[in-house]
Each structure stands twice: as C-alpha cells, then as structure tokens.
C-alpha cells in the first residue's frame, strides 16, 4: 500500500468532488437543523433511568454465608481497599462421633468504595462464590468517608445481583 | 499466617495447573533471525568493538554497546540502519529489590523478586543501564540498544543531537534514576517538582503507598484458643 | 407615546414610563433570547433537552434562577485590578445596549425617541460597548482578559465599518435615517407594483442584510467571531475575572445586544412593527408583538450560526472584514444608489 | 502589542530575573516561568494546568510577541502516577487494571500489549476466539477515542455542537464495550492467556447496529465540521509536522500517518491480534497539518468500523482462555511488545525475573512522544493555533504522565 492523498481514497463521503464555495457552511447548518428536529437522546435521570447491562460493574455484593475469611480477595485487591476480620469458632461435628469442626466467622468485611477501582479481581478470585457484581449504581454519598460499606450493606446488595446471562453463539459453556 | 500459595479451598483448578513454558532464552544465545542478524552485522561493522554483547529477546535484537559508543550507536542506527523513529529511552536498575516484608514470594498481593542479581538480555556491567529502542518506519524493523552506566557516577551520552525526541525521555530517566546525560541541553525535572529529592524508580526508593498501610494479609483470623489450624482450609 | 391609549399624561410620567420600559426590556429580552436559544435551541441542536425541571415547563425558570444565583454571589475583585474601572466596565457595556433601544420603534407612535438620525445613532451607541470591554480587560490585571479585550477592540472597530456600510443601502433606498421612516417606507412600498406585502427590504437589500448579519455577529462577539471570549483559548477573555452580578451584567449585555441587533435588523429589512394591512392604533397595539416575532426570526439565524460554526482566527477575521465585507458593502451601496437614481 | 506601562498579573513581591530576549534562545525555556517581568514587550502566558484546551492538566508556558508564540515550554507531570514503579509492586492480574488508566479513553487497547508481553514470555497463546474478541474490542475503543476526538476538535476551534455529537455517539460504542466487559471506561477484560468472559448473548447484533451509528456519525462530522470552510481555514497548514521531524521525535499513530508516513503497526508490526485476517486500508495524508490529522482520524474511524464488521462475521467458536497456571509467574526474560493504539505506538518493555510480578516495566506511551514535539511545533504560531495544534495532536494526559 502506498501513501494516498485525500483525493485517492474511497473512505470519504464526498471528499474529491469539487465543491461550491460556502457549501460546507450550508451543510453544517443543515446538520444542526436536522438534529434539532430529531429529538434528544437525554435520559432525564432522576425521573427515568437507564438500564445498565447485566455485566456492568456497579457495586460488589457479599454473600456472607459463603465467606470463609480466607483473605484472598483482600490480598488480591490492587488498592488494598477490602478490610476483613474474623475469628474461629468451634462447632459440633456434623455426624455423631465426628471430629469437632472449626469454622471461620466473619466479623468485619468492609469495602472502601472510595478507593475501589472496580476492577473485579476480588470477585474473580473468590473461591467460594461469596462476592458478586451488581449493576446497582445509586449509592453515592455526601462524603468520601461514608463510602466505606460494611458487610451488612454489602449483603443487602445481594438482592440486586442479576442472574447470569446466556452467552453469545460459539461460546464454550464453562461449568462454574 | 502467610501461606506460600493461596488457600486451595476447593481445588477445582489445582490439578489443571500447567507449568509455564520455560523462558524463551536458554543458556546459549539462540540464533538470530535473518533480519536481526543483518542489523547486528551492520551495527558491528560501524561500531567495531563498541558492540559488547547481543541477545535475542522475544524475536527482537538487543545489543549492548560500550558507554563511549552510545551516541555513535544512535547515529549509526539512524543513518545506517534507517531507524528514523525513536521509540523510547529509559533506564533500568538491576539491583535486587528488597523482599516484601508482608509475605514471602508467591503471594497474590505482592510479588517478591528473587534476591540474586541477574542481568537481563545482553547482560550488564553493573547496577544501572540505559536502554533505548529505535525503529524504522519504512522497513519496519527495530533494535533495542543498551549501554552500561557507572553506579558511582551515573552518566551516559545524550541522544538529543541525533534524535531530538530523546529530550524528554532523558529528562525522565535523569529524574527517575539519577542518570545524567552528557550533551543534554536542558536536564531538568520533567514529572516531579523541582525540589523533589531522590530517584523514584531506583530499587532502593520505597513505594510509600505500600509503607503507610498495613498489608491486608497480615490481619488474620484468630483461631479459637488452642487451635493452630490454618484459616480458610475448612468449609 | 404621550397619547398612548388616548390618555394625556405629563412629560414626567412619560419619561418615567419610558425609562421603566427600556430598563425592563433589556433584561427581559436577554432572558427570552437566553432561554429560547441558548438553553433550548442549542440543546436540541446538540441532541440534548437542556434544563427541564426549574419552573415546571421545560425549565423556563432556569435563567431567572441563574440570575438570582449571580446576585447572591460574592463580588470578587482581583487584587491587582484597577478597582474603579473594573467596577464600571460592566455598566458601560450594558448602558450601550440600553441606548440602542431608545430609537427602535415598536409601533407608529410607540418609540421612546423618534430621532431623525435613528440608524446612525443606534449604530454609534452600539459601539460604545467596546469601551466597556476594553476597560474590563485592562482593569482585570489578567493576561487572558487583556488579550481578549485587545481582540475585542480590534474586532469591533474592524466591523463597525461593514455594519454601517451594510445599512447605508437600506437608508439610501428608504431615503431616511429615521427608523420609523424606514418602516413606513417598507410598509408603503410595492414589489413590482404589487403592494400586498409592502416592500420588505430583505428582497432588495439581501446583500446588505447578509452583511449586516455577519457584521452584527462580529459585533456581538458570537461564533464564528467570538475570539474575544474564545472559551477554549482565552477561557472567557475580558470577562474571565468577573463574578456575581457584574458577570450578570455582561451576560445581559451580550444577549441584550443580540436582542437589540435582531430588532434593528428586523426593523431595517423585515418591516419592523408593520403588518400588511394594519395601520393606526391597531398597529400600535400589535406592533410590539409583530416586531418580536420578526426579531426572533433574525435572532434564530444569528444563534443558529453561533451554535454550528467553529471560530475564525483574529487575523482571518480582519482579512475577511477588509478584503471582502467592505468592498461588497461598497458595491452594494453603489448598485443601490444607481437604482435609486435611475429608477 | 505594547504592554510596557503596566505589568499585568505579576506580583510586586516576585523576584524578577533579568531575561534577555532573543527569540532563538528560547528554544528551551529553562527558567522562563511565570514571574518574568514584561519590560521587553514580550509576554509570558501561562496556559494551564487548568485550561479548557489542555484536556486535563497539561501546562504550557508560552512567550508571546503580541499573539505570536516565540517559544513554548510544556510542563507535564501534574498527573504523574508512577505506573512504572507501581507495576514493580504488583502481580500481573492487578497490573492489568492499573494500566487501564494510562490512556483512559482507550483502556482496552492499553491492556493488550501488556498481556501480550506476558504471554510471549510465558510461551502461551490466547485461543483464536479470545484473539478475535480482543481485536474487536481494541477497534471499538479506537472508535470511541476517535469519535470523541472528532467532536472535541470542533470544540477547541470554537464549535460547541460537534463536541456534544462526539459524546452522544461515543456513548453507543461505550455501551457496547460495557455490555461485553462490564466496564465503560476501564474494562479490565484481558487476562494473561485470554479473556475474563465470553460475549453475552445478542452482543454481536448490538455491535453491528452500533457500527451503523458510527458511520452516520462520521458523515455528520464530515458535514458539520470537516467540510466547513471556517474549520479548514483554522486547520489547513497549521502545525505542519514534516515526516522526518515527526519520526525523530517519536510521533506515532495517526499523527505521523497524517504526515505521509505509511506506517501502521497493525499491518507492519509483529503479527498481533487478528489483524492479519482483516482486510483494511492504512490511511495517510501528505500534508502533515492539523487538517490532515483530523482527516486521517475520520477515515480511520470508518475503517475501524469496517474492520469490526468483518471481525464480527468471522469470530471463531471455542474457548476464550488458554491453560494458564493459577498463579501467573512469568519466566525470566525480556520482551518488547508494541501495538498500534488509538493515540499511536504503545509499547511495554517487560523485564521479568521469574516472579509473579514484573521486575521492570518500561511503558512507552504514545502521547508522551507526540507531545514532546510541541516546543518545536509551536514556534511562530498564534495563540489560537496553539489550541488547534494541541487538539489535533490529541493526547490524553494520563498517556503523557503515566
């Protein structure tokens, strides 16, 4: 391929045609006038809402029962914005005569959404399916400090976690 | 508690772990491609013993030249090799990084580099190196040039005369590594405020963001009294 | 106006009414233009809706709210500013706008002052605003403001001439500089003997009208001639240091002048207050409305161009004025004069 | 312009260095900062860091004679985040989300060369389906970047409407990107060895529809802005970059193609992504001025949309992730990977010592070199031309400062 000038290509709509003086000025006016009657694209936000895609990374929800306090998400976080504390509790054995179990109990699970980069690594690394993405986005706060959300709040967001969606043609269905 | 590997709670993928292929370079220098060999030959013909060592890195030619041939290498690359395009000039500090105090290597949160000093492709004479890449926009080849920089008096020849675009790159290298460039008209801070102390990209310059906050992995689960079982192993 | 609604009132009352009308007209005109074109037309041309909430219906209250917000704001003055000049500048700009309205007729008798040299006067006072702009730029002690003011001065002076020359054609054709006289001449004129519509000079003076619009665009410092405020270069030019109600003055001045120029253009070439077949007292009553409709049409053109085009460069603007607009205007005058003499 | 009587905006207390005025000597304004006395008739104007034309926090100290620029000195670093240092403290998966933010308008394209470098060192290859999806998303991010440029350029030369058109039409492209990756601006969708997820159902059809919008949008820009005589007057022969000067400064991408250099890494570089399977044209323009840069980007937007349509037809079925270890360790070695990003040549020189994170990452970002030509380019132009040139070079501050 060789260098081509503006008149040699086929990409422009009308690039090579000799144009009348002032034609561009009139066409410009035409575009704005046409747009004026085309109708707006604005979504009047508080009155009407756009539906974000299912995959949209809006907020991280926590399913507390599944969490085993393994700290994997906290360590994988690029920002170190997840704070986890927990303790061990002894539980009676599942079967009679079995060994006494020791269960990790989550005391604290905070995500600082002011620091969070919404990268989703924590959701991805969680081996126990305790973290989920939700497209929910309406949780702004008046101050940055209030963006630190605890496990109760994160748990509430489990309600808005969407069902997993079907994949496009040709995708290999991965068993999760 | 700081495990060598993350807790393999479910182990679904543990069996499928595939060992990554070993490094592209073995002990012996692999044969260069035809085009790379031609480039190297022309460089060597012009620079003579200015060429110290060469290597191949992922299909690219890496040539280490003597510090006093550094600018000459640039003009040869520009005039003889048709490398009219300067991609970048940068520095590198080969000093082993301090081991991360939070956890030993393998942690997902923070990599720990090996503590032995190993020099990359085409070797190095010491801690600091300057490397640069020039390319040809017509023949579509490129070469990475490296030169050694004395640690006690880090300086290299400037490329600004050959490639005016080296100006900012060398300024960046100067403030980040403290490597000054002889012949640079205007070596002053590029990114950092002029009163900044230190050279941030040197390996002995700590990353403050990682110092002021405790590593989240350290805050660990306390087991019930008498239990020394690791956390996370139980589901 | 002394005989308005057939009531005789003393000169003191007349003066008071006139003052209130003129003083009220400018901010009102600025509001109407600002809302209709800046907020709504521009929004829709850009696929937006613009403000929708304030006031309920399509955000009509938005600009009033903005104005009130400006009044509450702190009056900041730069430390290095020339304080008196800085404070005076916005007033000078607005006053020049007020003065234009003195001569614009809204009906056969509805005019504040029916000057014999009305056109001349209107264009003369409109250029007073340059002084205000220069004062603002100089007094702000800001380089951007200074650059903007100097650009404004150069530009406004360069465009006084085409503006004036563009109008001369109309004056020649009407045979009077009295604005009411021009309107009457259009109303009583005839197109090739057909006088159903009168003879709006836009038909014969189309070139003059186009020149007037271009020059007015430059006078108003609107895109494509908005270099003095050039938001992407000079970040607002001479008004960069103004806040609060002083900035509001500039805003009113900008849109008020646009209102005035649109009214002037409507009067000069669209027949002003005249509606075919309407005469006498009815014309006095309907006149303001007719003029308003016509000036909105002109303003639509002005703002349509403003929201569509990019900005020229200062030197290109000068070249355009001296190389093209002035020769064309002179030619227009010549042709008009020839027709006037020979026909 | 005479500014002799009154110093404008200089503080009386400032220490005033004596500066001899010799236009040639101000090639590099080492110490011509803000507080220079104006006793010589020149004026030092400080554009930025907060200025509407600098896309963020670029600062330009320009020395003016009237409105003519005698010398210009770009001051960068107001957004320096030290990514090269940060990468040394993070493992590979976390770095992908970081480098998203280098050129935030085309985040996806930033990720590609990095994962490529890691993959090459590890000796693995992403499966074909992943490669195709990567290519599509890269081109989509190119379209998103350029559409914004096509409007933004209008705003910088004074036309407000095109900017809104730019945002309006880019929104469709961002929606498509978000639909697949979950992130509008920061997809974080690449993984070493493949992709995070497969495409959602219906995405291909949606993407096709969006390409129609893109074509229409390009036509709009051509009518509204590029064909406009005023726009031509503002951009023709403004900021001419000769080809040899451009390359020696490292100017790349559309900027250098607008100078007639027929060099596109998608076609000319090491084979990467699926570009070898796509039929596309590399657009160049001989003029090298601002208009040429706009023209080239407009054509490239259309070309990218055509490429996306081709790629959508040809997506192979299969897995989207190669077999990679659970903890990614890149073997010892060095690798240079460069890609044709929307803003130009983006490259990573990755040095690994066999750990879970890189030992050194040299990030070669396009805007850095593109902007480094400014002191040369801005000499002798007028103030409005500065803005035109800045806009036509099209840089992203994050891409300069890294």
Coordinates of N, CA and C in Angstrom, one line a residue, chain C residues 157-322:
Chain C
X157 N -13.9 47.4 16.1 CA -13.6 48.6 15.2 C -13.6 48.1 13.8
X158 N -13.0 47.0 13.5 CA -13.0 46.5 12.1 C -14.4 46.2 11.6
X159 N -15.3 45.9 12.5 CA -16.6 45.5 12.0 C -17.6 46.7 12.1
X160 N -17.2 47.8 12.6 CA -18.1 49.0 12.6 C -18.4 49.4 11.2
X161 N -17.3 49.3 10.4 CA -17.4 49.8 9.0 C -18.4 49.0 8.2
X162 N -18.2 47.7 8.1 CA -19.1 46.9 7.3 C -20.6 47.0 7.8
X163 N -20.7 47.1 9.1 CA -22.0 47.2 9.7 C -22.7 48.5 9.2
X164 N -22.0 49.6 9.2 CA -22.5 50.8 8.8 C -22.8 50.8 7.3
X165 N -21.8 50.4 6.6 CA -22.0 50.4 5.1 C -23.1 49.5 4.7
X166 N -23.3 48.4 5.4 CA -24.4 47.5 5.1 C -25.8 48.2 5.2
X167 N -25.8 49.0 6.2 CA -27.1 49.7 6.5 C -27.3 50.8 5.5
X168 N -26.3 51.4 5.0 CA -26.4 52.5 4.1 C -27.3 52.2 2.9
X169 N -27.2 51.0 2.4 CA -28.1 50.6 1.3 C -29.6 50.8 1.6
X170 N -29.9 50.3 2.8 CA -31.3 50.5 3.3 C -31.7 52.0 3.4
X171 N -30.7 52.7 3.9 CA -31.0 54.2 4.1 C -31.2 54.8 2.8
X172 N -30.4 54.5 1.8 CA -30.5 55.1 0.5 C -31.8 54.7 -0.1
X173 N -32.2 53.5 0.1 CA -33.5 53.1 -0.6 C -34.7 53.7 0.1
X174 N -34.6 53.9 1.4 CA -35.7 54.4 2.1 C -35.7 56.0 2.1
X175 N -34.5 56.5 1.9 CA -34.4 57.9 1.8 C -34.5 58.6 3.1
X176 N -34.3 57.9 4.2 CA -34.4 58.5 5.5 C -33.5 57.7 6.5
X177 N -33.0 58.3 7.5 CA -32.3 57.6 8.6 C -33.2 57.4 9.8
X178 N -34.4 57.9 9.7 CA -35.3 57.7 10.8 C -35.9 56.3 10.7
X179 N -35.8 55.6 11.8 CA -36.2 54.2 11.8 C -37.6 54.0 11.5
X180 N -38.5 54.9 12.0 CA -39.9 54.8 11.8 C -40.1 55.1 10.3
X181 N -39.3 56.1 9.8 CA -39.5 56.4 8.4 C -39.1 55.2 7.5
X182 N -38.1 54.4 7.9 CA -37.7 53.2 7.1 C -38.8 52.2 7.2
X183 N -39.4 52.0 8.3 CA -40.5 51.1 8.5 C -41.7 51.5 7.6
X184 N -42.0 52.8 7.6 CA -43.1 53.3 6.8 C -42.8 53.1 5.3
X185 N -41.6 53.4 5.0 CA -41.2 53.2 3.6 C -41.4 51.8 3.1
X186 N -41.0 50.8 4.0 CA -41.2 49.4 3.6 C -42.7 49.1 3.5
X187 N -43.4 49.7 4.5 CA -44.9 49.3 4.5 C -45.6 49.8 3.3
X188 N -45.2 51.0 2.9 CA -45.9 51.7 1.8 C -45.3 51.3 0.4
X189 N -44.2 50.5 0.5 CA -43.5 50.2 -0.8 C -44.4 49.1 -1.5
X190 N -43.8 48.8 -2.7 CA -44.5 47.8 -3.5 C -43.5 47.0 -4.3
X191 N -43.8 45.7 -4.4 CA -42.9 44.8 -5.1 C -43.4 44.8 -6.6
X192 N -42.7 45.4 -7.5 CA -43.1 45.4 -8.9 C -44.6 45.8 -9.0
X193 N -44.9 46.8 -8.3 CA -46.3 47.3 -8.4 C -47.3 46.6 -7.5
X194 N -46.9 45.4 -6.9 CA -47.9 44.8 -6.0 C -47.6 45.2 -4.6
X195 N -48.5 45.8 -3.9 CA -48.2 46.3 -2.6 C -48.9 45.5 -1.5
X196 N -49.2 44.3 -1.8 CA -49.9 43.5 -0.7 C -49.1 43.3 0.5
X197 N -47.8 43.2 0.3 CA -46.9 43.0 1.5 C -46.1 44.2 1.8
X198 N -46.3 45.2 1.1 CA -45.3 46.3 1.2 C -44.1 45.9 0.5
X199 N -43.0 46.4 0.8 CA -41.7 46.0 0.2 C -40.6 45.8 1.3
X200 N -40.6 44.7 1.9 CA -39.6 44.5 2.9 C -38.2 44.5 2.2
X201 N -37.3 45.3 2.8 CA -36.1 45.5 2.1 C -35.2 44.3 2.0
X202 N -35.6 43.2 2.7 CA -34.8 42.0 2.6 C -34.7 41.5 1.2
X203 N -35.8 41.9 0.4 CA -35.8 41.4 -1.0 C -34.7 42.2 -1.8
X204 N -34.7 43.5 -1.6 CA -33.8 44.3 -2.5 C -32.5 44.4 -1.8
X205 N -32.5 44.4 -0.5 CA -31.2 44.6 0.2 C -30.7 43.3 0.8
X206 N -30.9 42.2 0.1 CA -30.5 40.9 0.7 C -29.0 40.9 1.0
X207 N -28.2 41.5 0.1 CA -26.8 41.5 0.3 C -26.5 42.3 1.6
X208 N -27.1 43.5 1.6 CA -27.0 44.3 2.8 C -27.3 43.6 4.1
X209 N -28.4 42.8 4.0 CA -28.9 42.1 5.2 C -27.9 41.0 5.6
X210 N -27.4 40.3 4.6 CA -26.4 39.3 4.9 C -25.1 39.9 5.5
X211 N -24.7 41.0 5.0 CA -23.5 41.7 5.5 C -23.8 42.2 6.9
X212 N -25.0 42.7 7.1 CA -25.4 43.2 8.4 C -25.3 42.1 9.5
X213 N -25.8 40.9 9.1 CA -25.8 39.8 10.0 C -24.4 39.4 10.3
X214 N -23.5 39.3 9.3 CA -22.2 38.9 9.6 C -21.5 39.9 10.5
X215 N -21.7 41.2 10.1 CA -21.0 42.2 11.0 C -21.6 42.2 12.4
X216 N -22.9 42.0 12.4 CA -23.5 42.0 13.8 C -23.0 40.8 14.6
X217 N -22.8 39.7 13.9 CA -22.3 38.6 14.6 C -20.9 38.9 15.2
X218 N -20.1 39.7 14.4 CA -18.8 40.1 15.0 C -19.0 41.1 16.1
X219 N -19.9 42.0 15.9 CA -20.1 43.0 17.0 C -20.6 42.3 18.3
X220 N -21.4 41.3 18.1 CA -21.9 40.6 19.3 C -20.9 39.6 19.9
X221 N -19.7 39.5 19.2 CA -18.7 38.5 19.6 C -19.3 37.2 19.7
X222 N -20.1 36.8 18.7 CA -20.6 35.4 18.7 C -19.9 34.6 17.7
X223 N -19.9 33.3 17.9 CA -19.2 32.4 17.0 C -19.8 32.7 15.6
X224 N -19.1 32.7 14.5 CA -17.7 32.4 14.4 C -16.7 33.5 14.7
X225 N -17.2 34.6 15.3 CA -16.3 35.7 15.6 C -16.2 35.9 17.1
X226 N -16.1 34.8 17.9 CA -16.1 35.0 19.3 C -14.7 35.0 19.9
X227 N -13.7 35.4 19.1 CA -12.3 35.4 19.6 C -12.2 36.1 20.9
X228 N -12.8 37.3 21.2 CA -12.6 38.0 22.4 C -12.9 37.2 23.6
X229 N -13.9 36.3 23.5 CA -14.2 35.5 24.7 C -13.7 34.1 24.5
X230 N -13.5 33.6 23.3 CA -12.8 32.3 23.0 C -12.6 31.4 24.1
X231 N -13.6 30.7 24.5 CA -13.6 29.9 25.7 C -12.4 28.9 25.7
X232 N -12.2 28.3 24.5 CA -11.1 27.3 24.5 C -9.7 27.9 24.4
X233 N -9.6 29.2 24.2 CA -8.3 29.8 24.1 C -8.1 30.7 25.3
X234 N -8.9 31.7 25.4 CA -8.8 32.7 26.4 C -9.7 32.5 27.6
X235 N -10.3 31.4 27.7 CA -11.2 31.0 28.8 C -12.2 32.0 29.2
X236 N -12.6 32.9 28.4 CA -13.7 33.9 28.5 C -13.2 35.3 28.2
X237 N -11.9 35.4 27.9 CA -11.4 36.7 27.5 C -11.6 37.8 28.6
X238 N -12.2 38.9 28.2 CA -12.3 40.0 29.1 C -13.1 39.8 30.3
X239 N -14.0 38.8 30.3 CA -14.9 38.6 31.5 C -14.3 37.5 32.4
X240 N -13.1 37.1 32.2 CA -12.6 36.0 33.0 C -12.6 36.2 34.5
X241 N -12.3 37.5 34.9 CA -12.2 37.8 36.3 C -13.6 38.2 36.9
X242 N -14.6 38.2 36.1 CA -15.9 38.8 36.7 C -16.7 37.7 37.3
X243 N -17.3 38.0 38.4 CA -18.2 37.1 39.1 C -19.5 37.8 39.4
X244 N -20.4 37.0 39.9 CA -21.6 37.6 40.5 C -22.4 38.5 39.6
X245 N -22.9 39.6 40.2 CA -23.8 40.4 39.4 C -23.1 41.2 38.3
X246 N -21.7 41.4 38.5 CA -21.0 42.0 37.4 C -21.0 41.1 36.1
X247 N -20.8 39.9 36.4 CA -20.8 38.9 35.3 C -22.2 38.9 34.7
X248 N -23.2 39.0 35.5 CA -24.6 39.0 35.1 C -24.8 40.2 34.1
X249 N -24.2 41.3 34.4 CA -24.2 42.5 33.5 C -23.7 42.1 32.2
X250 N -22.6 41.5 32.1 CA -22.0 41.1 30.8 C -23.0 40.2 30.1
X251 N -23.5 39.3 30.9 CA -24.5 38.3 30.2 C -25.7 39.0 29.6
X252 N -26.2 39.9 30.5 CA -27.4 40.7 30.0 C -26.9 41.6 28.8
X253 N -25.7 42.1 28.9 CA -25.2 42.9 27.8 C -25.1 42.1 26.5
X254 N -24.6 40.9 26.6 CA -24.4 40.0 25.5 C -25.7 39.7 24.8
X255 N -26.7 39.2 25.6 CA -27.9 38.8 25.0 C -28.8 40.0 24.7
X256 N -28.7 41.0 25.5 CA -29.5 42.3 25.3 C -29.1 42.9 24.0
X257 N -27.8 42.9 23.7 CA -27.3 43.5 22.4 C -27.8 42.6 21.3
X258 N -27.7 41.3 21.5 CA -28.2 40.4 20.4 C -29.7 40.7 20.1
X259 N -30.4 41.0 21.2 CA -31.9 41.3 21.1 C -32.0 42.6 20.3
X260 N -31.2 43.6 20.7 CA -31.3 44.9 20.0 C -30.9 44.8 18.6
X261 N -29.8 44.1 18.3 CA -29.4 44.0 16.9 C -30.5 43.2 16.1
X262 N -31.0 42.2 16.7 CA -32.1 41.5 16.0 C -33.3 42.4 15.7
X263 N -33.6 43.2 16.7 CA -34.7 44.2 16.5 C -34.3 45.2 15.4
X264 N -33.1 45.6 15.4 CA -32.7 46.6 14.4 C -32.7 46.0 13.0
X265 N -32.2 44.8 12.9 CA -32.3 44.1 11.6 C -33.7 43.9 11.2
X266 N -34.6 43.5 12.1 CA -36.0 43.3 11.7 C -36.6 44.6 11.3
X267 N -36.2 45.7 12.0 CA -36.8 47.0 11.6 C -36.3 47.4 10.2
X268 N -35.0 47.2 10.0 CA -34.4 47.7 8.7 C -34.8 46.9 7.5
X269 N -34.9 45.6 7.6 CA -35.2 44.9 6.4 C -36.4 44.0 6.4
X270 N -37.0 43.8 7.6 CA -38.2 42.9 7.6 C -39.5 43.8 7.9
X271 N -39.3 45.1 7.9 CA -40.6 45.9 8.0 C -40.9 46.2 9.4
X272 N -40.1 45.8 10.4 CA -40.3 46.2 11.8 C -41.6 45.9 12.3
X273 N -42.3 46.8 12.9 CA -43.6 46.6 13.5 C -44.7 46.4 12.5
X274 N -44.4 46.7 11.3 CA -45.5 46.8 10.3 C -46.0 45.4 10.0
X275 N -47.4 45.3 9.9 CA -48.0 44.1 9.4 C -48.9 44.5 8.3
X276 N -48.8 43.8 7.1 CA -49.6 44.3 6.0 C -51.1 44.5 6.3
X277 N -51.6 45.7 6.0 CA -53.0 46.0 6.2 C -53.3 46.4 7.6
X278 N -52.3 46.6 8.4 CA -52.6 47.1 9.8 C -52.1 48.5 9.9
X279 N -52.9 49.4 10.3 CA -52.5 50.8 10.4 C -53.0 51.4 11.7
X280 N -52.5 52.6 12.0 CA -53.0 53.4 13.1 C -52.9 52.7 14.5
X281 N -54.0 52.9 15.3 CA -54.0 52.4 16.7 C -53.7 50.9 16.8
X282 N -54.3 50.2 15.9 CA -54.1 48.7 15.9 C -52.6 48.4 15.7
X283 N -52.0 49.1 14.9 CA -50.6 48.9 14.7 C -49.8 49.2 15.9
X284 N -50.2 50.2 16.7 CA -49.6 50.5 18.0 C -49.7 49.3 18.9
X285 N -50.9 48.7 18.9 CA -51.1 47.6 19.8 C -50.4 46.3 19.4
X286 N -50.5 46.0 18.0 CA -49.9 44.8 17.5 C -48.4 44.9 17.3
X287 N -48.0 46.2 17.1 CA -46.6 46.4 16.7 C -45.5 45.7 17.5
X288 N -45.6 45.8 18.8 CA -44.5 45.1 19.6 C -44.5 43.6 19.3
X289 N -45.7 43.0 19.2 CA -45.8 41.6 19.0 C -45.2 41.2 17.6
X290 N -45.6 42.0 16.6 CA -45.1 41.8 15.3 C -43.6 41.9 15.3
X291 N -43.1 43.0 15.9 CA -41.6 43.2 15.9 C -40.9 42.0 16.6
X292 N -41.6 41.6 17.7 CA -40.9 40.5 18.5 C -40.8 39.2 17.6
X293 N -41.9 38.9 16.9 CA -41.8 37.7 16.1 C -40.7 37.8 15.0
X294 N -40.6 39.0 14.4 CA -39.6 39.2 13.4 C -38.2 39.2 14.0
X295 N -38.1 39.8 15.1 CA -36.7 39.8 15.7 C -36.3 38.4 16.2
X296 N -37.3 37.6 16.6 CA -36.9 36.2 17.0 C -36.5 35.5 15.7
X297 N -37.1 35.7 14.6 CA -36.6 35.1 13.4 C -35.2 35.4 13.1
X298 N -34.9 36.7 13.2 CA -33.5 37.1 12.9 C -32.6 36.5 14.0
X299 N -33.0 36.6 15.2 CA -32.2 36.0 16.3 C -31.9 34.5 16.1
X300 N -32.9 33.8 15.6 CA -32.7 32.4 15.3 C -31.6 32.2 14.3
X301 N -31.5 33.0 13.3 CA -30.4 33.0 12.3 C -29.1 33.2 13.0
X302 N -29.1 34.3 13.8 CA -27.8 34.6 14.5 C -27.3 33.4 15.4
X303 N -28.3 32.9 16.1 CA -27.8 31.8 17.1 C -27.6 30.5 16.4
X304 N -28.3 30.3 15.3 CA -28.1 29.1 14.5 C -26.7 29.0 14.1
X305 N -26.2 30.1 13.5 CA -24.8 30.2 13.1 C -23.9 30.0 14.3
X306 N -24.3 30.7 15.4 CA -23.4 30.6 16.5 C -23.2 29.2 17.0
X307 N -24.2 28.4 17.0 CA -24.1 27.0 17.5 C -23.6 26.0 16.5
X308 N -23.4 26.5 15.3 CA -22.9 25.5 14.3 C -21.5 25.6 13.9
X309 N -21.0 26.9 13.9 CA -19.7 27.1 13.2 C -18.6 27.1 14.2
X310 N -17.4 26.7 13.7 CA -16.2 27.0 14.5 C -15.8 28.5 14.5
X311 N -14.7 28.8 15.2 CA -14.3 30.1 15.3 C -13.2 30.5 14.4
X312 N -13.3 31.6 13.8 CA -12.2 32.1 12.9 C -11.0 32.6 13.8
X313 N -9.9 32.8 13.2 CA -8.8 33.4 13.9 C -8.8 34.9 13.7
X314 N -8.2 35.6 14.6 CA -8.3 37.1 14.6 C -7.8 37.7 13.3
X315 N -6.7 37.2 12.8 CA -6.2 37.7 11.6 C -7.1 37.4 10.4
X316 N -7.7 36.2 10.4 CA -8.6 35.8 9.4 C -9.8 36.7 9.4
X317 N -10.2 37.1 10.6 CA -11.4 37.9 10.8 C -11.1 39.3 10.2
X318 N -10.0 39.8 10.5 CA -9.6 41.2 9.9 C -9.6 41.1 8.4
X319 N -8.9 40.0 7.9 CA -8.8 39.9 6.5 C -10.2 39.8 5.8
X320 N -11.1 39.1 6.5 CA -12.4 39.0 5.9 C -13.1 40.4 5.9
X321 N -13.0 41.1 7.0 CA -13.6 42.4 7.0 C -13.1 43.3 5.9
X322 N -11.8 43.4 5.8 CA -11.3 44.5 4.9 C -11.2 44.0 3.5

